[in-house]
Short mmCIF file of N, CA and C in Angstrom, two decimals:
data_model
loop_
_atom_site.label_atom_id
_atom_site.label_comp_id
_atom_site.label_asym_id
_atom_site.label_seq_id
_atom_site.Cartn_x
_atom_site.Cartn_y
_atom_site.Cartn_z
N MET A 1 21.31 47.89 18.07
CA MET A 1 22.73 47.71 17.89
C MET A 1 23.36 47.58 19.27
N THR A 2 23.92 46.40 19.51
CA THR A 2 24.46 46.09 20.82
C THR A 2 25.98 46.03 20.75
N THR A 3 26.62 46.39 21.84
CA THR A 3 28.07 46.35 21.91
C THR A 3 28.51 44.90 21.88
N PRO A 4 29.39 44.53 20.93
CA PRO A 4 29.78 43.14 20.80
C PRO A 4 30.55 42.58 22.00
N GLN A 5 31.22 43.43 22.77
CA GLN A 5 32.02 42.91 23.87
C GLN A 5 31.22 42.62 25.14
N LEU A 6 29.91 42.77 25.10
CA LEU A 6 29.09 42.46 26.27
C LEU A 6 29.06 40.95 26.50
N PRO A 7 29.10 40.54 27.77
CA PRO A 7 28.93 39.11 28.07
C PRO A 7 27.56 38.64 27.56
N PRO A 8 27.44 37.37 27.15
CA PRO A 8 26.20 36.88 26.53
C PRO A 8 24.92 37.17 27.30
N GLU A 9 24.90 36.92 28.60
CA GLU A 9 23.66 37.12 29.36
C GLU A 9 23.28 38.59 29.43
N LEU A 10 24.26 39.46 29.61
CA LEU A 10 24.00 40.90 29.66
C LEU A 10 23.53 41.40 28.30
N ASP A 11 24.14 40.90 27.25
CA ASP A 11 23.74 41.26 25.89
C ASP A 11 22.28 40.87 25.65
N LYS A 12 21.91 39.68 26.10
CA LYS A 12 20.53 39.19 25.94
C LYS A 12 19.55 40.11 26.70
N MET A 13 19.93 40.50 27.91
CA MET A 13 19.07 41.37 28.72
C MET A 13 18.91 42.74 28.04
N VAL A 14 20.01 43.30 27.55
CA VAL A 14 19.96 44.60 26.87
C VAL A 14 19.04 44.52 25.66
N ARG A 15 19.19 43.48 24.86
CA ARG A 15 18.35 43.33 23.66
C ARG A 15 16.87 43.18 24.01
N ARG A 16 16.60 42.49 25.10
CA ARG A 16 15.21 42.33 25.53
C ARG A 16 14.58 43.69 25.83
N PHE A 17 15.32 44.56 26.48
CA PHE A 17 14.80 45.89 26.80
C PHE A 17 14.74 46.78 25.56
N GLN A 18 15.67 46.59 24.64
CA GLN A 18 15.63 47.37 23.39
C GLN A 18 14.37 47.07 22.59
N ARG A 19 13.94 45.82 22.62
CA ARG A 19 12.74 45.42 21.87
C ARG A 19 11.47 46.00 22.47
N ALA A 20 11.48 46.30 23.75
CA ALA A 20 10.29 46.86 24.41
C ALA A 20 10.32 48.38 24.25
N SER A 21 9.76 48.87 23.17
CA SER A 21 9.83 50.30 22.88
C SER A 21 8.89 51.12 23.76
N ASP A 22 7.88 50.49 24.30
CA ASP A 22 6.91 51.17 25.15
C ASP A 22 7.43 51.24 26.59
N PRO A 23 7.53 52.45 27.17
CA PRO A 23 8.02 52.57 28.55
C PRO A 23 7.23 51.70 29.55
N LYS A 24 5.93 51.56 29.33
CA LYS A 24 5.11 50.74 30.23
C LYS A 24 5.59 49.29 30.19
N ARG A 25 5.93 48.80 29.02
CA ARG A 25 6.42 47.43 28.85
C ARG A 25 7.76 47.24 29.58
N ARG A 26 8.63 48.28 29.50
CA ARG A 26 9.92 48.21 30.20
C ARG A 26 9.70 48.13 31.71
N TYR A 27 8.75 48.94 32.20
CA TYR A 27 8.43 48.90 33.64
C TYR A 27 7.94 47.51 34.03
N GLU A 28 7.08 46.93 33.20
CA GLU A 28 6.57 45.58 33.50
C GLU A 28 7.70 44.57 33.57
N GLN A 29 8.68 44.69 32.64
CA GLN A 29 9.82 43.78 32.66
C GLN A 29 10.64 43.96 33.94
N LEU A 30 10.84 45.22 34.35
CA LEU A 30 11.59 45.48 35.58
C LEU A 30 10.87 44.91 36.80
N LEU A 31 9.56 45.08 36.85
CA LEU A 31 8.78 44.57 37.98
C LEU A 31 8.81 43.04 38.01
N TRP A 32 8.79 42.41 36.83
CA TRP A 32 8.88 40.95 36.74
C TRP A 32 10.24 40.49 37.27
N LEU A 33 11.31 41.18 36.86
CA LEU A 33 12.65 40.84 37.33
C LEU A 33 12.75 40.99 38.85
N ALA A 34 12.13 42.05 39.37
CA ALA A 34 12.15 42.30 40.82
C ALA A 34 11.54 41.12 41.58
N LYS A 35 10.45 40.58 41.05
CA LYS A 35 9.78 39.46 41.71
C LYS A 35 10.66 38.21 41.71
N LYS A 36 11.51 38.07 40.70
CA LYS A 36 12.35 36.88 40.54
C LYS A 36 13.63 36.94 41.38
N LEU A 37 13.94 38.12 41.93
CA LEU A 37 15.17 38.27 42.70
C LEU A 37 15.05 37.50 44.02
N PRO A 38 16.02 36.62 44.32
CA PRO A 38 15.95 35.86 45.58
C PRO A 38 15.96 36.79 46.80
N GLU A 39 15.35 36.33 47.87
CA GLU A 39 15.31 37.11 49.11
C GLU A 39 16.72 37.37 49.62
N MET A 40 16.91 38.55 50.17
CA MET A 40 18.18 38.88 50.81
C MET A 40 17.96 38.83 52.32
N PRO A 41 18.82 38.10 53.04
CA PRO A 41 18.66 38.04 54.50
C PRO A 41 18.75 39.43 55.13
N GLU A 42 17.90 39.69 56.10
CA GLU A 42 17.89 41.00 56.79
C GLU A 42 19.26 41.31 57.39
N ALA A 43 19.97 40.27 57.84
CA ALA A 43 21.28 40.47 58.48
C ALA A 43 22.31 41.07 57.51
N GLU A 44 22.06 40.95 56.21
CA GLU A 44 22.99 41.49 55.22
C GLU A 44 22.66 42.93 54.84
N LYS A 45 21.55 43.44 55.35
CA LYS A 45 21.15 44.83 55.05
C LYS A 45 21.82 45.76 56.06
N ILE A 46 23.13 45.89 55.88
CA ILE A 46 23.96 46.69 56.77
C ILE A 46 24.61 47.82 55.98
N PRO A 47 25.09 48.86 56.67
CA PRO A 47 25.67 50.01 55.97
C PRO A 47 26.76 49.65 54.94
N GLU A 48 27.57 48.63 55.22
CA GLU A 48 28.64 48.24 54.27
C GLU A 48 28.08 47.73 52.95
N ASN A 49 26.86 47.24 52.95
CA ASN A 49 26.23 46.69 51.73
C ASN A 49 25.27 47.66 51.07
N LYS A 50 25.12 48.84 51.62
CA LYS A 50 24.17 49.83 51.08
C LYS A 50 24.80 50.56 49.90
N VAL A 51 24.00 50.74 48.85
CA VAL A 51 24.46 51.48 47.67
C VAL A 51 24.33 52.97 47.96
N LYS A 52 25.44 53.68 47.83
CA LYS A 52 25.43 55.12 48.06
C LYS A 52 24.90 55.84 46.82
N GLY A 53 24.18 56.93 47.04
CA GLY A 53 23.70 57.73 45.92
C GLY A 53 22.37 57.29 45.36
N CYS A 54 21.66 56.43 46.07
CA CYS A 54 20.33 56.00 45.63
C CYS A 54 19.29 56.61 46.57
N VAL A 55 18.20 57.08 45.98
CA VAL A 55 17.09 57.61 46.77
C VAL A 55 16.45 56.46 47.54
N SER A 56 16.31 55.32 46.90
CA SER A 56 15.76 54.12 47.55
C SER A 56 16.83 53.47 48.43
N GLN A 57 16.38 52.61 49.31
CA GLN A 57 17.31 51.80 50.12
C GLN A 57 17.69 50.59 49.27
N VAL A 58 18.94 50.52 48.86
CA VAL A 58 19.41 49.42 48.02
C VAL A 58 20.63 48.78 48.68
N TYR A 59 20.60 47.46 48.77
CA TYR A 59 21.70 46.72 49.37
C TYR A 59 22.18 45.68 48.38
N ILE A 60 23.49 45.42 48.40
CA ILE A 60 24.05 44.40 47.52
C ILE A 60 25.25 43.73 48.18
N THR A 61 25.32 42.41 48.03
CA THR A 61 26.45 41.64 48.52
C THR A 61 27.09 40.91 47.34
N ALA A 62 28.35 40.54 47.52
CA ALA A 62 29.06 39.80 46.47
C ALA A 62 29.97 38.77 47.13
N GLN A 63 30.00 37.61 46.52
CA GLN A 63 30.92 36.56 46.97
C GLN A 63 31.32 35.73 45.77
N LEU A 64 32.40 34.99 45.92
CA LEU A 64 32.85 34.12 44.84
C LEU A 64 32.30 32.72 45.03
N ASP A 65 31.90 32.09 43.92
CA ASP A 65 31.49 30.69 44.01
C ASP A 65 32.73 29.82 43.86
N ASP A 66 32.55 28.50 43.83
CA ASP A 66 33.68 27.57 43.76
C ASP A 66 34.47 27.71 42.47
N ALA A 67 33.84 28.23 41.42
CA ALA A 67 34.51 28.39 40.13
C ALA A 67 35.17 29.77 39.99
N GLY A 68 35.12 30.57 41.06
CA GLY A 68 35.74 31.89 41.01
C GLY A 68 34.88 32.94 40.31
N LYS A 69 33.59 32.65 40.17
CA LYS A 69 32.66 33.61 39.56
C LYS A 69 31.93 34.38 40.66
N VAL A 70 31.58 35.62 40.34
CA VAL A 70 30.93 36.48 41.33
C VAL A 70 29.44 36.15 41.42
N CYS A 71 28.95 36.02 42.64
CA CYS A 71 27.53 35.83 42.90
C CYS A 71 27.05 37.05 43.69
N PHE A 72 26.17 37.82 43.08
CA PHE A 72 25.60 38.98 43.75
C PHE A 72 24.25 38.62 44.34
N ASN A 73 23.89 39.29 45.41
CA ASN A 73 22.55 39.22 45.95
C ASN A 73 22.20 40.64 46.39
N GLY A 74 20.93 40.98 46.33
CA GLY A 74 20.58 42.33 46.71
C GLY A 74 19.10 42.50 46.98
N ASP A 75 18.76 43.71 47.41
CA ASP A 75 17.36 44.03 47.69
C ASP A 75 17.20 45.54 47.66
N SER A 76 15.98 45.96 47.46
CA SER A 76 15.63 47.38 47.50
C SER A 76 14.22 47.51 48.05
N ASP A 77 13.96 48.66 48.68
CA ASP A 77 12.63 48.90 49.21
C ASP A 77 11.67 49.40 48.13
N ALA A 78 12.19 49.69 46.94
CA ALA A 78 11.35 50.15 45.82
C ALA A 78 11.38 49.09 44.72
N GLN A 79 10.22 48.66 44.27
CA GLN A 79 10.13 47.57 43.29
C GLN A 79 10.85 47.88 41.97
N LEU A 80 10.73 49.10 41.49
CA LEU A 80 11.38 49.46 40.23
C LEU A 80 12.90 49.39 40.37
N THR A 81 13.40 49.92 41.47
CA THR A 81 14.84 49.88 41.73
C THR A 81 15.29 48.43 41.93
N LYS A 82 14.47 47.65 42.58
CA LYS A 82 14.77 46.22 42.77
C LYS A 82 14.86 45.54 41.40
N GLY A 83 14.02 45.95 40.46
CA GLY A 83 14.08 45.42 39.10
C GLY A 83 15.37 45.80 38.39
N LEU A 84 15.82 47.03 38.58
CA LEU A 84 17.10 47.47 38.00
C LEU A 84 18.25 46.66 38.58
N LEU A 85 18.20 46.44 39.88
CA LEU A 85 19.19 45.63 40.57
C LEU A 85 19.18 44.20 40.03
N ALA A 86 17.99 43.64 39.89
CA ALA A 86 17.85 42.27 39.37
C ALA A 86 18.40 42.18 37.94
N PHE A 87 18.15 43.21 37.14
CA PHE A 87 18.67 43.27 35.76
C PHE A 87 20.20 43.15 35.79
N LEU A 88 20.84 43.92 36.65
CA LEU A 88 22.31 43.92 36.73
C LEU A 88 22.84 42.61 37.30
N ILE A 89 22.16 42.07 38.31
CA ILE A 89 22.60 40.80 38.90
C ILE A 89 22.50 39.69 37.86
N ARG A 90 21.38 39.63 37.16
CA ARG A 90 21.20 38.59 36.14
C ARG A 90 22.19 38.73 35.00
N GLY A 91 22.39 39.97 34.58
CA GLY A 91 23.29 40.24 33.45
C GLY A 91 24.74 39.93 33.73
N THR A 92 25.14 39.96 35.01
CA THR A 92 26.54 39.70 35.35
C THR A 92 26.76 38.31 35.94
N GLU A 93 25.69 37.52 35.96
CA GLU A 93 25.76 36.16 36.49
C GLU A 93 26.81 35.34 35.74
N GLY A 94 27.65 34.62 36.47
CA GLY A 94 28.63 33.74 35.84
C GLY A 94 29.89 34.43 35.37
N LEU A 95 30.07 35.71 35.72
CA LEU A 95 31.26 36.43 35.30
C LEU A 95 32.31 36.43 36.42
N SER A 96 33.55 36.52 36.02
CA SER A 96 34.64 36.62 36.99
C SER A 96 34.73 38.06 37.49
N PRO A 97 35.38 38.28 38.61
CA PRO A 97 35.55 39.66 39.09
C PRO A 97 36.20 40.55 38.03
N GLU A 98 37.21 40.03 37.35
CA GLU A 98 37.92 40.81 36.33
C GLU A 98 36.98 41.21 35.19
N GLU A 99 36.11 40.29 34.77
CA GLU A 99 35.17 40.60 33.68
C GLU A 99 34.20 41.71 34.10
N ILE A 100 33.76 41.69 35.34
CA ILE A 100 32.83 42.71 35.84
C ILE A 100 33.54 44.05 35.94
N VAL A 101 34.76 44.05 36.48
CA VAL A 101 35.52 45.29 36.63
C VAL A 101 35.73 45.96 35.27
N LYS A 102 35.92 45.16 34.22
CA LYS A 102 36.20 45.71 32.88
C LYS A 102 34.95 46.21 32.16
N LEU A 103 33.76 45.87 32.64
CA LEU A 103 32.52 46.29 31.97
C LEU A 103 32.35 47.81 32.01
N ALA A 104 32.07 48.38 30.86
CA ALA A 104 31.78 49.81 30.80
C ALA A 104 30.27 49.99 30.97
N PRO A 105 29.83 51.10 31.55
CA PRO A 105 28.40 51.29 31.79
C PRO A 105 27.60 51.66 30.53
N ASP A 106 28.24 51.67 29.37
CA ASP A 106 27.55 52.05 28.13
C ASP A 106 26.27 51.26 27.87
N PHE A 107 26.27 49.99 28.26
CA PHE A 107 25.11 49.14 28.00
C PHE A 107 23.85 49.69 28.67
N ILE A 108 24.00 50.44 29.75
CA ILE A 108 22.84 51.00 30.45
C ILE A 108 22.09 51.93 29.50
N GLN A 109 22.82 52.74 28.77
CA GLN A 109 22.22 53.64 27.78
C GLN A 109 21.52 52.83 26.68
N GLU A 110 22.14 51.73 26.28
CA GLU A 110 21.60 50.91 25.18
C GLU A 110 20.27 50.24 25.52
N THR A 111 19.97 50.08 26.80
CA THR A 111 18.71 49.43 27.18
C THR A 111 17.50 50.28 26.81
N GLY A 112 17.72 51.59 26.69
CA GLY A 112 16.60 52.50 26.43
C GLY A 112 15.85 52.86 27.70
N LEU A 113 16.33 52.38 28.84
CA LEU A 113 15.64 52.64 30.10
C LEU A 113 15.73 54.10 30.52
N GLN A 114 16.77 54.81 30.07
CA GLN A 114 16.92 56.22 30.47
C GLN A 114 15.65 57.01 30.17
N ALA A 115 15.04 56.73 29.03
CA ALA A 115 13.83 57.46 28.62
C ALA A 115 12.66 57.16 29.55
N SER A 116 12.70 56.01 30.21
CA SER A 116 11.59 55.59 31.06
C SER A 116 11.79 55.92 32.53
N LEU A 117 13.03 56.26 32.90
CA LEU A 117 13.34 56.45 34.32
C LEU A 117 13.45 57.93 34.68
N THR A 118 13.12 58.24 35.92
CA THR A 118 13.35 59.61 36.40
C THR A 118 14.87 59.78 36.51
N PRO A 119 15.36 61.02 36.47
CA PRO A 119 16.81 61.23 36.59
C PRO A 119 17.41 60.59 37.85
N SER A 120 16.69 60.64 38.97
CA SER A 120 17.25 60.05 40.20
C SER A 120 17.31 58.52 40.10
N ARG A 121 16.34 57.89 39.44
CA ARG A 121 16.38 56.42 39.24
C ARG A 121 17.49 56.03 38.28
N ALA A 122 17.64 56.83 37.20
CA ALA A 122 18.70 56.54 36.24
C ALA A 122 20.06 56.65 36.93
N ASN A 123 20.23 57.67 37.77
CA ASN A 123 21.46 57.85 38.51
C ASN A 123 21.66 56.68 39.48
N GLY A 124 20.58 56.23 40.10
CA GLY A 124 20.65 55.08 41.00
C GLY A 124 21.10 53.82 40.27
N PHE A 125 20.63 53.65 39.03
CA PHE A 125 21.02 52.50 38.20
C PHE A 125 22.54 52.49 38.03
N TYR A 126 23.11 53.65 37.70
CA TYR A 126 24.56 53.77 37.55
C TYR A 126 25.27 53.50 38.89
N ASN A 127 24.71 54.01 39.97
CA ASN A 127 25.33 53.81 41.28
C ASN A 127 25.31 52.35 41.71
N ILE A 128 24.24 51.64 41.38
CA ILE A 128 24.18 50.20 41.68
C ILE A 128 25.28 49.48 40.90
N PHE A 129 25.40 49.82 39.61
CA PHE A 129 26.41 49.20 38.76
C PHE A 129 27.82 49.50 39.29
N LYS A 130 28.04 50.75 39.67
CA LYS A 130 29.35 51.15 40.19
C LYS A 130 29.68 50.38 41.48
N THR A 131 28.69 50.22 42.35
CA THR A 131 28.89 49.47 43.60
C THR A 131 29.22 48.01 43.29
N MET A 132 28.55 47.43 42.30
CA MET A 132 28.83 46.05 41.92
C MET A 132 30.27 45.92 41.42
N LYS A 133 30.71 46.88 40.63
CA LYS A 133 32.08 46.85 40.14
C LYS A 133 33.08 46.98 41.29
N GLN A 134 32.77 47.84 42.25
CA GLN A 134 33.67 48.01 43.40
C GLN A 134 33.75 46.72 44.22
N LYS A 135 32.61 46.07 44.41
CA LYS A 135 32.61 44.81 45.17
C LYS A 135 33.36 43.72 44.41
N ALA A 136 33.23 43.69 43.08
CA ALA A 136 33.96 42.72 42.27
C ALA A 136 35.47 43.00 42.35
N LEU A 137 35.84 44.27 42.38
CA LEU A 137 37.25 44.64 42.48
C LEU A 137 37.84 44.14 43.80
N VAL A 138 37.10 44.31 44.88
CA VAL A 138 37.56 43.84 46.19
C VAL A 138 37.75 42.32 46.16
N LEU A 139 36.79 41.60 45.56
CA LEU A 139 36.91 40.15 45.45
C LEU A 139 38.13 39.77 44.61
N ALA A 140 38.35 40.48 43.52
CA ALA A 140 39.49 40.21 42.65
C ALA A 140 40.80 40.45 43.39
N ALA A 141 40.86 41.54 44.13
CA ALA A 141 42.07 41.87 44.87
C ALA A 141 42.35 40.83 45.95
N ASN A 142 41.29 40.32 46.56
CA ASN A 142 41.45 39.28 47.58
C ASN A 142 41.86 37.95 46.96
N GLU A 143 41.35 37.69 45.75
CA GLU A 143 41.56 36.41 45.09
C GLU A 143 42.95 36.32 44.45
N SER A 144 43.40 37.41 43.85
CA SER A 144 44.69 37.39 43.17
C SER A 144 45.49 38.59 43.64
N ASP A 145 46.40 39.00 42.84
CA ASP A 145 47.15 40.20 43.21
C ASP A 145 46.73 41.34 42.31
N LEU A 146 45.44 41.60 42.27
CA LEU A 146 44.92 42.69 41.45
C LEU A 146 44.91 43.99 42.24
N GLY A 147 45.64 44.04 43.32
CA GLY A 147 45.69 45.23 44.14
C GLY A 147 46.17 46.44 43.38
N SER A 148 46.75 46.22 42.20
CA SER A 148 47.24 47.34 41.40
C SER A 148 46.10 48.09 40.72
N VAL A 149 44.91 47.48 40.64
CA VAL A 149 43.77 48.17 40.05
C VAL A 149 43.24 49.16 41.07
N ASP A 150 43.06 50.38 40.65
CA ASP A 150 42.68 51.45 41.56
C ASP A 150 41.16 51.63 41.60
N ILE A 151 40.61 51.71 42.80
CA ILE A 151 39.16 51.93 42.96
C ILE A 151 38.74 53.23 42.30
N LYS A 152 39.61 54.21 42.28
CA LYS A 152 39.28 55.51 41.65
C LYS A 152 39.00 55.32 40.16
N SER A 153 39.67 54.36 39.52
CA SER A 153 39.44 54.12 38.09
C SER A 153 38.03 53.58 37.86
N ILE A 154 37.51 52.85 38.82
CA ILE A 154 36.14 52.35 38.71
C ILE A 154 35.16 53.49 38.93
N GLU A 155 35.44 54.32 39.88
CA GLU A 155 34.55 55.43 40.18
C GLU A 155 34.45 56.39 39.00
N ALA A 156 35.47 56.38 38.15
CA ALA A 156 35.47 57.27 36.98
C ALA A 156 34.60 56.72 35.86
N THR A 157 34.31 55.42 35.88
CA THR A 157 33.50 54.83 34.79
C THR A 157 32.04 54.88 35.10
#
């Protein structure tokens, strides 16, 4: 049972993980996603792009394409975490900053990954998502007059 308000690509990703009832299969999917993530330039692995609250070293960047959609790129020194990052990047592909900011983290629970992840990895998954939302908020504020949206409201989700 998937949340109907999820964007199509994210919904598809969540359903794919729901079908993999075996934790080993979920790990394999994450490792496959990690391999598919495009390389991140070393020059972008700077403190401003580092995800706080992750045991692994995780970096993420965000920029707008010509259509005003957010393009994320990222990397991690741990393959499993890199897979979680790739899951989120793929799932939010083609979304506007506003659409990303409005996403609730409930879908993370729906993937069934919590059962397969250590508590610190599960927490890292949420922190990666929260960082992506914060970066989307900054892009939205720069793009329009969304300055009225408070970063604290994102940190609460």
